CSV table of C-alpha atoms in Angstrom, one decimal:
chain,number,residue,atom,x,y,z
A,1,UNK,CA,24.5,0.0,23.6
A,2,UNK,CA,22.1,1.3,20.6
A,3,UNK,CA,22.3,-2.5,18.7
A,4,UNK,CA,21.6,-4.1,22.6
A,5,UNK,CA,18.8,-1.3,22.5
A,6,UNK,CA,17.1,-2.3,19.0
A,7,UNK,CA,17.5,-5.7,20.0
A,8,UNK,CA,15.1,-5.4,23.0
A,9,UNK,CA,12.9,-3.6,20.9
A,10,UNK,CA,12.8,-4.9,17.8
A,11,UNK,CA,14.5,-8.5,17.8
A,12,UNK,CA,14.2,-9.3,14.6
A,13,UNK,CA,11.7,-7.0,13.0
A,14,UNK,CA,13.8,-4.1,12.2
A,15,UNK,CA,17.5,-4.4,11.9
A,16,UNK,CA,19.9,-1.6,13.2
A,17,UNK,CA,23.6,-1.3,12.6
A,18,UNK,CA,25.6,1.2,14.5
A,19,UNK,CA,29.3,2.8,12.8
A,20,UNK,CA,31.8,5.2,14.2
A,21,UNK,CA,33.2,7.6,11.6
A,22,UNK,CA,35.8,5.9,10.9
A,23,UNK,CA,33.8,2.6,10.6
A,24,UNK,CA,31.2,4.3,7.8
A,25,UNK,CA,34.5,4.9,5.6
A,26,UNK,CA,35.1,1.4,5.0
A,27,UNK,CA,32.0,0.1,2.7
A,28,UNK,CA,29.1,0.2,5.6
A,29,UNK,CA,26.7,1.8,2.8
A,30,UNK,CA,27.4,0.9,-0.9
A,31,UNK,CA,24.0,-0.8,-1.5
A,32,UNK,CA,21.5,2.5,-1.6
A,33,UNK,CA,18.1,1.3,-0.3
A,34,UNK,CA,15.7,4.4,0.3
A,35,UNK,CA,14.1,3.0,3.3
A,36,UNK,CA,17.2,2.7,5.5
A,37,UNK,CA,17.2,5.5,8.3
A,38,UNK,CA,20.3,6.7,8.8
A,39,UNK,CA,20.8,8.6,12.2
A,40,UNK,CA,23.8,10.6,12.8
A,41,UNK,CA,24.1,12.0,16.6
A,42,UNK,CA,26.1,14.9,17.0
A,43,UNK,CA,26.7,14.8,13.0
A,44,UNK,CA,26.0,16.5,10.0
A,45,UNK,CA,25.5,14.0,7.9
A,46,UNK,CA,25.3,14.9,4.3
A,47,UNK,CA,27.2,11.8,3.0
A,48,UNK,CA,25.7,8.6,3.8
A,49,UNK,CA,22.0,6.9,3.2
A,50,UNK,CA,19.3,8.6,0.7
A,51,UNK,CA,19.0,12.3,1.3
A,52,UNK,CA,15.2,11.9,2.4
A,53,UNK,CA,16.2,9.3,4.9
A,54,UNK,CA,19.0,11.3,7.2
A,55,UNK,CA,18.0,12.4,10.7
A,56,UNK,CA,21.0,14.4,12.0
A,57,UNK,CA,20.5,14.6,15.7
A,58,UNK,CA,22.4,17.7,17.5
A,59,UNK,CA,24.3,17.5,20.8
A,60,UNK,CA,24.3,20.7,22.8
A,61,UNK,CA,27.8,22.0,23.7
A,62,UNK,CA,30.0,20.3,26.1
A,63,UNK,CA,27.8,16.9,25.7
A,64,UNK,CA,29.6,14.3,26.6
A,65,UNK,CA,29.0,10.4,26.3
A,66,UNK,CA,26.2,10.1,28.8
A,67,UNK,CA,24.2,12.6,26.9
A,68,UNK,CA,25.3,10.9,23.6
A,69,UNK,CA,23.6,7.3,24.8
A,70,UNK,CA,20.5,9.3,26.5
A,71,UNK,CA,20.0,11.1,23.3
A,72,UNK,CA,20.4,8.0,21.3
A,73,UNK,CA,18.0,6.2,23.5
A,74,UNK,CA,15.3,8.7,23.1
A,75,UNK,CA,15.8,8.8,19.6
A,76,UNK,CA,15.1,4.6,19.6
A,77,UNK,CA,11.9,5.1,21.9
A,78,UNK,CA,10.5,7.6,18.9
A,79,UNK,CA,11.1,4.7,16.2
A,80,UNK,CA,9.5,2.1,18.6
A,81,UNK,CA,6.3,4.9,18.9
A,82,UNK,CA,6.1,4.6,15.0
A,83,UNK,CA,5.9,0.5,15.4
A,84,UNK,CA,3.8,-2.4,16.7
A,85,UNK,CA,4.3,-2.8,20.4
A,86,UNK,CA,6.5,-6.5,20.1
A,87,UNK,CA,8.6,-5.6,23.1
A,88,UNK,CA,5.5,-5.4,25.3
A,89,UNK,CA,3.6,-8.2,23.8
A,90,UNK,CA,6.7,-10.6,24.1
A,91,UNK,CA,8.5,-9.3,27.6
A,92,UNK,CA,6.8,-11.8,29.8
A,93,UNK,CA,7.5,-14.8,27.8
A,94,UNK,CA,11.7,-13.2,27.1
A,95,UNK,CA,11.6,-12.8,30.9
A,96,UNK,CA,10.3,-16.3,32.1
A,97,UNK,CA,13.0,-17.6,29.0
A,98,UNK,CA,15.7,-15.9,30.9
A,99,UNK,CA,14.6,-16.3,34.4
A,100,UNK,CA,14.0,-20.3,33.5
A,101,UNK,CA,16.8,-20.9,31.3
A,102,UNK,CA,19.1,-18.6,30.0
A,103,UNK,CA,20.9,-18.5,32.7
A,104,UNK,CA,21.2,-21.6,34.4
A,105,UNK,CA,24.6,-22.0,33.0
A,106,UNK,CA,23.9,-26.1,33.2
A,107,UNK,CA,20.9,-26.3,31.0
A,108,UNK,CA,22.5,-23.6,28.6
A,109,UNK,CA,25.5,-25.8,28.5
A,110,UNK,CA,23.8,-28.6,27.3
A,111,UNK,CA,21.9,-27.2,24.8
A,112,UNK,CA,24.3,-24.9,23.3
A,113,UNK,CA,27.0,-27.9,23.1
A,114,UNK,CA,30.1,-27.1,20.9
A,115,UNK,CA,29.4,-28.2,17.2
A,116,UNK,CA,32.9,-29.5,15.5
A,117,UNK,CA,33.1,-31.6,11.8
């Protein structure tokens, strides 16, 4: 939900990859780069991304998943206050795209024909 999340928001413009704990163990960070922001919700993280660029986000006791995505979610709305507004300056075109098109399983059809050699 977080990657669909970014997505929306970002397209393009800032990538986001999202790891369970047992995903991060298998060689998700071996390339440092000091400007990657690496969240960890409901984690200590003292292990992964550049010291300076951690944000360990709490969970109050007894949260469950629901809290997990809410918290999550609010987390993404305070990286999108710290960049330009694209979501807002390209929702009416994205909407009129997949009002029009997107899904009008026909014209998708035809234009996102299987490609064989």
């Amino acid at each position: 939900m977080y990657l669909t999340k970014f997505d929306e928001m970002f397209s393009g413009h800032i990538a986001a990859r999202c790891f369970t704990t047992e995903q991060i163990r298998h060689a998700k960070t071996p390339i440092p780069y000091d400007r990657e922001l690496v969240m960890a919700i409901g984690l200590k993280n003292n292990i992964f991304g550049k010291e300076h660029a951690r944000w360990n986000i709490p969970l109050f006791k007894g949260a469950g998943y629901g809290a997990a995505v809410a918290i999550g979610y609010y987390a993404i709305g305070h990286i999108q206050e710290q960049n330009p507004p694209l979501f807002h300056e390209y929702i009416d075109e994205s909407m009129a795209f997949q009002n029009d098109k997107l899904f009008d399983d026909e014209w998708f059809k035809e234009n996102m024909q299987r490609f064989l050699i």
